[in-house]
Amino acid sequence: MKTDLTDTTAGEINKSLVRARRAIGTPAVGMVLTLVIVTDEENAYDALKSAGDASREHPSRTLVVIKRVSRSPRDRTQSRLDAEVRVGADAGTGETVVLRLYGEVADHAQSVVLPLLLPDAPVVVWWPVTAPLNPAGDPLGALAQRRVTDTYACEQPVRELAARAEAYTPGDTDLSWTRITPWRSMLAAALDQVTCEVQGVEVEGEEFNPSCELLAMWLADRLGVPVKRSLSGGPGLTAVRLSTDCGPIVLDRADGSLATLSIQGQPKRAVALKRRDTAELIAEELRRLDPDDTYASALRYGIERLRSPATGAGATKASSGALDEVSRGLTEASTALDEVSRALDEASGGSGKPAAGPSSAGEPSAGPSAKGAAGAAVGGPAAEGSSAGEATAQAPLKKVEAK
């Protein structure tokens, strides 16, 4: 059932929804959330179709906000709200309200949407194409527990990812991240089958595909190894290669539907990695309404850090190894100094007791020859003992300098 309302209000739209439900014999509201879609006239049809398909899994009230462009100054001063109410077969398993905002009311869309939200139900806002730089700071985004964007639809996806990282707020997510869920699951399952240490990763895919960048950042963040980003003709992600100390692990998808998993010492396996449509992606995002901490960690890793060899994940591991080397060097230096100290003690102990001062009888004190004789009495001349001590002391010092 479809009802068109021209120059209407939010109150009239609510009344029309009640009348439509009674007309089709379902006066009770059995929906679990409110999905707000902010789009333009060009992309409204595709977004509505995807939301309708997703509503079979998540019955919801779908509010489509279309801000119409006013072409003349007179139109910009005249506010108007048109609505299209769909219930029943025309709205999937929920309700759909298409809102077209004209004039000044387009700048206050949250005032129109707020009275139409389902009471005591979660709110999800989805921008299929053009999303604000800070979704949580947008007036409509502030109404939602989850905010869904799609950087794949942007003109500069990589720059958009950097902006998303700066403005991230718990509850933000992106369909480019949702697209790599099967890849992340398959790679995690492959690593569970081996007991090897990953030494490096290569992610291969299209040049301007944010899903490739997100997968590379996730691997770099979780594994702490260098990740190389290479280009291919697509479609989308085409391959991930893991270098381990017991052989390579390769997940290759050349045709966009069927992938091949290769693990050293095991037969190759064909796995399904079909590219999913938008309805499946939205349905997956609506399954969880809590913040995605894994996405936040991967996003905050940063594109610049991924591309910089000096500050990448490998640098962290290299710096840790350098610190270990310094610690070992200091330990060896301390040991060498202890050896030097012992050698000096032995050399000074070998010279015997110090000779007495001049005697009252005028006898000369024990000179160098007497010291040498005393040294010979305990195992050798004093000069030889001193030379041995100096040689023993110099050897560890040279060892320390070499290190």
Short mmCIF file of C-alpha atoms in Angstrom, two decimals:
data_model
loop_
_atom_site.label_atom_id
_atom_site.label_comp_id
_atom_site.label_asym_id
_atom_site.label_seq_id
_atom_site.Cartn_x
_atom_site.Cartn_y
_atom_site.Cartn_z
CA MET A 1 0.00 0.00 0.00
CA LYS A 2 1.35 3.41 -1.00
CA THR A 3 0.19 6.87 0.10
CA ASP A 4 1.45 10.20 -1.24
CA LEU A 5 1.40 13.27 0.98
CA THR A 6 2.20 16.76 -0.35
CA ASP A 7 3.18 19.74 1.82
CA THR A 8 2.64 17.67 4.93
CA THR A 9 3.94 17.39 8.49
CA ALA A 10 5.46 14.67 10.68
CA GLY A 11 2.14 14.32 12.53
CA GLU A 12 0.25 13.64 9.31
CA ILE A 13 2.84 11.07 8.29
CA ASN A 14 2.41 9.19 11.59
CA LYS A 15 -1.38 9.17 11.14
CA SER A 16 -0.96 7.85 7.61
CA LEU A 17 1.24 5.01 8.89
CA VAL A 18 -1.40 3.99 11.45
CA ARG A 19 -4.16 4.05 8.81
CA ALA A 20 -2.07 2.01 6.39
CA ARG A 21 -1.30 -0.67 8.98
CA ARG A 22 -4.97 -0.99 9.87
CA ALA A 23 -5.92 -1.16 6.21
CA ILE A 24 -3.70 -4.18 5.58
CA GLY A 25 -4.71 -5.84 8.85
CA THR A 26 -1.47 -5.46 10.85
CA PRO A 27 -2.07 -2.76 13.46
CA ALA A 28 0.77 -4.01 15.69
CA VAL A 29 4.30 -2.72 15.17
CA GLY A 30 6.75 -5.61 14.90
CA MET A 31 9.88 -3.78 13.82
CA VAL A 32 13.24 -3.94 15.61
CA LEU A 33 14.95 -0.71 14.55
CA THR A 34 14.75 2.50 12.53
CA LEU A 35 16.98 2.78 9.48
CA VAL A 36 17.52 6.34 8.24
CA ILE A 37 18.92 6.61 4.70
CA VAL A 38 20.35 9.98 3.68
CA THR A 39 20.77 10.12 -0.08
CA ASP A 40 19.89 12.02 -3.24
CA GLU A 41 17.24 11.42 -5.88
CA GLU A 42 19.69 9.66 -8.18
CA ASN A 43 20.70 6.95 -5.70
CA ALA A 44 17.43 6.66 -3.78
CA TYR A 45 16.09 3.71 -5.80
CA ASP A 46 19.15 1.50 -5.28
CA ALA A 47 19.34 2.36 -1.58
CA LEU A 48 15.64 1.58 -1.09
CA LYS A 49 15.98 -1.75 -2.89
CA SER A 50 18.94 -2.78 -0.71
CA ALA A 51 17.14 -1.70 2.47
CA GLY A 52 14.01 -3.62 1.43
CA ASP A 53 16.02 -6.80 0.88
CA ALA A 54 17.80 -6.36 4.22
CA SER A 55 14.45 -5.86 6.00
CA ARG A 56 13.60 -9.53 5.43
CA GLU A 57 16.26 -10.30 8.03
CA HIS A 58 15.77 -7.13 10.09
CA PRO A 59 12.19 -5.79 9.99
CA SER A 60 12.56 -2.04 10.33
CA ARG A 61 11.03 1.34 9.67
CA THR A 62 13.01 2.88 6.85
CA LEU A 63 13.11 6.66 6.56
CA VAL A 64 14.63 7.95 3.34
CA VAL A 65 15.75 11.59 3.56
CA ILE A 66 16.16 13.33 0.20
CA LYS A 67 17.21 16.96 0.31
CA ARG A 68 15.97 18.58 -2.89
CA VAL A 69 18.03 21.37 -4.37
CA SER A 70 16.23 24.72 -4.66
CA ARG A 71 17.17 26.42 -7.90
CA SER A 72 15.90 29.95 -7.28
CA PRO A 73 16.15 32.30 -4.27
CA ARG A 74 12.37 32.23 -3.94
CA ASP A 75 12.35 28.42 -3.70
CA ARG A 76 15.08 28.50 -1.06
CA THR A 77 12.90 30.62 1.22
CA GLN A 78 9.85 28.38 0.86
CA SER A 79 9.91 25.26 3.05
CA ARG A 80 7.94 22.18 2.07
CA LEU A 81 7.84 18.54 3.07
CA ASP A 82 6.52 15.85 0.74
CA ALA A 83 6.22 12.23 1.85
CA GLU A 84 5.55 8.85 0.32
CA VAL A 85 4.33 6.20 2.79
CA ARG A 86 4.74 2.53 1.85
CA VAL A 87 3.43 -0.34 3.95
CA GLY A 88 3.03 -4.03 3.18
CA ALA A 89 4.40 -5.60 0.02
CA ASP A 90 5.70 -2.24 -1.21
CA ALA A 91 7.96 -1.92 1.85
CA GLY A 92 9.37 -5.42 2.32
CA THR A 93 8.66 -6.66 5.84
CA GLY A 94 8.54 -3.22 7.48
CA GLU A 95 7.51 0.33 6.72
CA THR A 96 9.07 2.87 4.39
CA VAL A 97 8.67 6.62 4.37
CA VAL A 98 10.34 8.65 1.63
CA LEU A 99 10.81 12.25 2.78
CA ARG A 100 11.57 15.00 0.26
CA LEU A 101 12.67 18.24 1.88
CA TYR A 102 12.55 21.60 0.10
CA GLY A 103 13.88 25.02 1.09
CA GLU A 104 14.99 25.82 4.61
CA VAL A 105 13.55 22.63 6.08
CA ALA A 106 16.31 20.71 4.26
CA ASP A 107 18.79 22.21 6.73
CA HIS A 108 16.80 20.83 9.67
CA ALA A 109 16.17 17.25 8.61
CA GLN A 110 16.65 15.98 12.18
CA SER A 111 13.52 17.89 13.25
CA VAL A 112 11.49 16.02 10.64
CA VAL A 113 13.01 12.60 11.37
CA LEU A 114 12.86 12.71 15.17
CA PRO A 115 9.03 12.37 15.53
CA LEU A 116 9.05 9.42 13.10
CA LEU A 117 11.56 7.24 14.97
CA LEU A 118 10.30 4.02 16.53
CA PRO A 119 10.09 4.39 20.32
CA ASP A 120 12.62 2.41 22.40
CA ALA A 121 14.34 1.01 19.31
CA PRO A 122 17.89 1.43 17.98
CA VAL A 123 18.54 3.96 15.23
CA VAL A 124 20.95 3.38 12.34
CA VAL A 125 21.86 6.13 9.85
CA TRP A 126 23.27 5.15 6.44
CA TRP A 127 24.84 7.44 3.86
CA PRO A 128 25.06 5.41 0.58
CA VAL A 129 27.09 8.00 -1.33
CA THR A 130 28.02 11.39 0.13
CA ALA A 131 28.67 11.25 3.86
CA PRO A 132 29.78 14.05 6.21
CA LEU A 133 33.42 14.10 7.28
CA ASN A 134 32.29 13.61 10.88
CA PRO A 135 29.22 11.35 10.86
CA ALA A 136 28.76 11.54 14.64
CA GLY A 137 28.78 15.34 14.49
CA ASP A 138 26.05 15.47 11.85
CA PRO A 139 22.59 16.35 13.28
CA LEU A 140 21.12 13.13 11.86
CA GLY A 141 24.13 11.05 12.90
CA ALA A 142 23.76 12.31 16.46
CA LEU A 143 20.39 10.51 16.66
CA ALA A 144 21.89 7.10 15.87
CA GLN A 145 23.72 4.34 17.73
CA ARG A 146 25.34 3.19 14.48
CA ARG A 147 26.49 5.32 11.53
CA VAL A 148 27.23 3.55 8.25
CA THR A 149 29.23 5.15 5.44
CA ASP A 150 30.76 3.83 2.20
CA THR A 151 34.14 5.25 1.21
CA TYR A 152 34.07 3.15 -1.96
CA ALA A 153 31.50 5.59 -3.39
CA CYS A 154 33.76 8.63 -2.74
CA GLU A 155 35.92 10.31 -5.36
CA GLN A 156 39.08 9.99 -3.24
CA PRO A 157 38.62 6.87 -1.08
CA VAL A 158 42.10 6.85 0.49
CA ARG A 159 41.85 10.46 1.63
CA GLU A 160 38.36 9.73 2.92
CA LEU A 161 39.74 6.90 5.08
CA ALA A 162 42.21 9.30 6.67
CA ALA A 163 39.35 11.72 7.45
CA ARG A 164 37.31 8.88 8.95
CA ALA A 165 40.21 7.96 11.22
CA GLU A 166 40.56 11.52 12.52
CA ALA A 167 36.83 11.88 13.23
CA TYR A 168 36.13 8.33 14.41
CA THR A 169 33.52 7.95 17.13
CA PRO A 170 32.42 4.58 18.62
CA GLY A 171 29.49 3.44 16.49
CA ASP A 172 30.99 4.49 13.14
CA THR A 173 31.51 1.84 10.50
CA ASP A 174 32.03 1.58 6.75
CA LEU A 175 30.78 -0.83 4.11
CA SER A 176 34.33 -1.05 2.73
CA TRP A 177 35.21 -2.76 6.02
CA THR A 178 32.17 -5.03 5.78
CA ARG A 179 33.24 -6.19 2.32
CA ILE A 180 36.43 -7.80 3.68
CA THR A 181 34.73 -9.85 6.43
CA PRO A 182 35.02 -13.13 4.43
CA TRP A 183 38.68 -12.38 3.71
CA ARG A 184 39.46 -11.74 7.37
CA SER A 185 37.65 -14.92 8.41
CA MET A 186 39.47 -17.04 5.83
CA LEU A 187 42.91 -15.65 6.69
CA ALA A 188 42.32 -16.15 10.41
CA ALA A 189 41.24 -19.76 9.77
CA ALA A 190 44.32 -20.37 7.62
CA LEU A 191 46.68 -19.10 10.33
CA ASP A 192 44.94 -21.30 12.89
CA GLN A 193 46.05 -24.37 10.91
CA VAL A 194 49.78 -23.67 11.17
CA THR A 195 52.24 -22.93 13.97
CA CYS A 196 54.49 -20.65 11.95
CA GLU A 197 55.55 -17.06 12.54
CA VAL A 198 54.41 -14.55 9.93
CA GLN A 199 57.32 -12.48 8.62
CA GLY A 200 55.65 -10.32 5.95
CA VAL A 201 52.39 -9.75 4.06
CA GLU A 202 51.44 -8.59 0.57
CA VAL A 203 47.91 -7.36 -0.24
CA GLU A 204 47.01 -7.16 -3.92
CA GLY A 205 43.98 -5.34 -5.34
CA GLU A 206 42.61 -2.38 -7.26
CA GLU A 207 44.32 0.96 -6.87
CA PHE A 208 41.42 3.04 -5.56
CA ASN A 209 39.76 0.39 -3.45
CA PRO A 210 39.51 1.29 0.27
CA SER A 211 38.81 -2.33 1.20
CA CYS A 212 42.36 -3.23 0.16
CA GLU A 213 43.79 -0.50 2.35
CA LEU A 214 41.65 -1.52 5.32
CA LEU A 215 42.67 -5.16 4.99
CA ALA A 216 46.34 -4.17 4.81
CA MET A 217 46.00 -1.96 7.90
CA TRP A 218 44.19 -4.73 9.78
CA LEU A 219 46.95 -7.24 9.00
CA ALA A 220 49.69 -4.77 9.93
CA ASP A 221 47.92 -3.87 13.17
CA ARG A 222 47.23 -7.45 14.23
CA LEU A 223 50.39 -9.24 13.05
CA GLY A 224 52.93 -6.48 13.64
CA VAL A 225 54.84 -7.23 10.42
CA PRO A 226 55.61 -5.21 7.26
CA VAL A 227 52.71 -5.15 4.80
CA LYS A 228 53.25 -4.43 1.11
CA ARG A 229 50.41 -3.00 -0.97
CA SER A 230 50.54 -4.03 -4.65
CA LEU A 231 48.18 -3.16 -7.50
CA SER A 232 46.17 -5.37 -9.84
CA GLY A 233 43.38 -5.01 -12.37
CA GLY A 234 40.77 -6.27 -9.90
CA PRO A 235 37.95 -6.85 -9.43
CA GLY A 236 38.35 -5.61 -5.86
CA LEU A 237 40.76 -7.61 -3.74
CA THR A 238 42.59 -10.25 -5.74
CA ALA A 239 45.21 -11.85 -3.46
CA VAL A 240 46.82 -11.90 -0.02
CA ARG A 241 50.23 -13.52 0.44
CA LEU A 242 51.64 -14.30 3.88
CA SER A 243 55.36 -15.07 4.18
CA THR A 244 56.04 -17.38 7.13
CA ASP A 245 59.08 -19.25 8.44
CA CYS A 246 57.54 -22.54 7.27
CA GLY A 247 56.42 -21.48 3.79
CA PRO A 248 54.00 -19.09 2.07
CA ILE A 249 50.24 -18.92 2.64
CA VAL A 250 48.36 -17.54 -0.38
CA LEU A 251 44.68 -16.63 -0.76
CA ASP A 252 44.13 -15.81 -4.44
CA ARG A 253 40.85 -14.67 -6.02
CA ALA A 254 41.30 -13.75 -9.65
CA ASP A 255 37.70 -13.80 -10.92
CA GLY A 256 35.84 -12.14 -8.02
CA SER A 257 33.87 -15.24 -6.97
CA LEU A 258 36.04 -18.32 -6.33
CA ALA A 259 39.35 -18.19 -4.47
CA THR A 260 42.19 -20.66 -3.98
CA LEU A 261 43.82 -21.17 -0.58
CA SER A 262 47.40 -22.51 -0.68
CA ILE A 263 49.27 -23.56 2.48
CA GLN A 264 52.75 -25.08 2.44
CA GLY A 265 52.55 -28.84 2.84
CA GLN A 266 48.79 -29.02 2.23
CA PRO A 267 46.73 -29.48 -0.95
CA LYS A 268 45.19 -26.40 -2.56
CA ARG A 269 41.57 -25.73 -1.68
CA ALA A 270 38.86 -23.79 -3.50
CA VAL A 271 36.89 -21.45 -1.23
CA ALA A 272 33.86 -19.25 -1.97
CA LEU A 273 34.67 -15.54 -1.79
CA LYS A 274 31.91 -14.03 -3.87
CA ARG A 275 31.63 -10.27 -4.04
CA ARG A 276 28.49 -9.43 -2.10
CA ASP A 277 25.85 -6.88 -3.02
CA THR A 278 24.84 -3.91 -0.89
CA ALA A 279 21.79 -5.64 0.63
CA GLU A 280 23.99 -8.36 2.15
CA LEU A 281 26.41 -5.77 3.49
CA ILE A 282 23.65 -3.74 5.14
CA ALA A 283 22.11 -6.89 6.61
CA GLU A 284 25.48 -7.80 8.16
CA GLU A 285 25.92 -4.34 9.67
CA LEU A 286 22.44 -4.43 11.20
CA ARG A 287 23.27 -7.66 13.05
CA ARG A 288 25.44 -5.81 15.54
CA LEU A 289 24.73 -2.40 16.98
CA ASP A 290 27.67 -2.13 19.38
CA PRO A 291 30.93 -0.33 18.51
CA ASP A 292 33.31 -2.27 16.27
CA ASP A 293 36.63 -2.06 18.13
CA THR A 294 38.49 -4.09 15.51
CA TYR A 295 37.50 -1.64 12.78
CA ALA A 296 38.52 1.28 14.98
CA SER A 297 41.96 -0.22 15.65
CA ALA A 298 42.60 -0.94 11.96
CA LEU A 299 41.35 2.48 10.86
CA ARG A 300 43.50 4.32 13.39
CA TYR A 301 46.59 2.43 12.26
CA GLY A 302 46.75 4.95 9.43
CA ILE A 303 47.41 4.96 5.70
CA GLU A 304 50.61 7.01 6.12
CA ARG A 305 52.02 4.59 8.68
CA LEU A 306 51.22 1.68 6.36
CA ARG A 307 53.07 3.27 3.43
CA SER A 308 56.05 4.59 5.40
CA PRO A 309 58.87 2.02 5.73
CA ALA A 310 60.34 3.93 8.66
CA THR A 311 57.20 3.91 10.76
CA GLY A 312 55.44 0.77 9.64
CA ALA A 313 54.74 -2.32 11.64
CA GLY A 314 58.14 -3.71 10.73
CA ALA A 315 59.83 -0.70 12.27
CA THR A 316 58.23 -1.49 15.62
CA LYS A 317 59.55 -5.00 15.46
CA ALA A 318 62.98 -3.81 14.28
CA SER A 319 63.23 -1.26 17.07
CA SER A 320 62.32 -3.94 19.59
CA GLY A 321 65.10 -6.13 18.21
CA ALA A 322 67.56 -3.24 18.35
CA LEU A 323 66.70 -2.66 22.00
CA ASP A 324 67.36 -6.33 22.70
CA GLU A 325 70.76 -6.05 21.00
CA VAL A 326 71.62 -2.97 23.07
CA SER A 327 70.58 -4.78 26.25
CA ARG A 328 72.77 -7.77 25.40
CA GLY A 329 75.67 -5.46 24.58
CA LEU A 330 75.36 -3.70 27.92
CA THR A 331 75.29 -7.03 29.75
CA GLU A 332 78.42 -8.22 27.97
CA ALA A 333 80.13 -4.89 28.66
CA SER A 334 79.32 -5.22 32.36
CA THR A 335 80.75 -8.75 32.37
CA ALA A 336 83.90 -7.54 30.63
CA LEU A 337 84.34 -4.75 33.17
CA ASP A 338 84.05 -7.29 35.96
CA GLU A 339 86.83 -9.32 34.32
CA VAL A 340 88.99 -6.19 34.07
CA SER A 341 88.40 -5.45 37.75
CA ARG A 342 89.36 -9.00 38.77
CA ALA A 343 92.49 -8.87 36.60
CA LEU A 344 93.58 -5.59 38.19
CA ASP A 345 93.00 -7.03 41.65
CA GLU A 346 95.11 -10.07 40.81
CA ALA A 347 97.87 -7.86 39.41
CA SER A 348 98.00 -5.66 42.50
CA GLY A 349 97.86 -8.71 44.78
CA GLY A 350 100.83 -10.29 42.98
CA SER A 351 103.24 -7.50 44.04
CA GLY A 352 103.18 -8.67 47.71
CA LYS A 353 103.12 -6.45 50.78
CA PRO A 354 104.34 -2.89 50.35
CA ALA A 355 107.89 -2.35 51.52
CA ALA A 356 108.60 -0.45 54.74
CA GLY A 357 109.92 3.10 54.66
CA PRO A 358 113.59 4.01 55.25
CA SER A 359 115.00 2.20 58.32
CA SER A 360 116.46 3.93 61.28
CA ALA A 361 119.79 2.19 60.58
CA GLY A 362 120.01 3.98 57.29
CA GLU A 363 119.40 0.90 55.20
CA PRO A 364 117.82 1.68 51.86
CA SER A 365 114.21 0.86 51.41
CA ALA A 366 113.13 -1.93 49.14
CA GLY A 367 113.42 -0.52 45.63
CA PRO A 368 112.18 -1.90 42.41
CA SER A 369 114.54 -4.85 42.63
CA ALA A 370 113.22 -5.75 46.04
CA LYS A 371 109.66 -5.50 44.79
CA GLY A 372 110.55 -7.74 41.94
CA ALA A 373 112.07 -10.27 44.31
CA ALA A 374 108.95 -10.17 46.47
CA GLY A 375 106.89 -10.70 43.41
CA ALA A 376 109.04 -13.66 42.41
CA ALA A 377 108.42 -15.20 45.80
CA VAL A 378 104.69 -15.41 45.11
CA GLY A 379 104.83 -16.56 41.58
CA GLY A 380 106.81 -14.31 39.28
CA PRO A 381 108.40 -10.94 38.83
CA ALA A 382 106.29 -7.90 39.48
CA ALA A 383 106.87 -6.60 36.00
CA GLU A 384 105.57 -9.81 34.49
CA GLY A 385 102.56 -9.75 36.81
CA SER A 386 101.81 -6.17 35.80
CA SER A 387 102.13 -6.96 32.10
CA ALA A 388 99.85 -9.96 32.45
CA GLY A 389 97.30 -7.86 34.30
CA GLU A 390 97.40 -5.15 31.65
CA ALA A 391 97.04 -7.72 28.87
CA THR A 392 94.11 -9.32 30.66
CA ALA A 393 92.48 -5.93 31.12
CA GLN A 394 93.02 -4.82 27.53
CA ALA A 395 91.47 -7.93 25.98
CA PRO A 396 87.92 -7.41 27.37
CA LEU A 397 88.14 -3.68 26.63
CA LYS A 398 88.92 -4.37 22.99
CA LYS A 399 86.02 -6.81 22.95
CA VAL A 400 83.68 -4.15 24.30
CA GLU A 401 84.89 -1.59 21.72
CA ALA A 402 84.38 -4.10 18.91
CA LYS A 403 80.80 -4.74 20.04
#
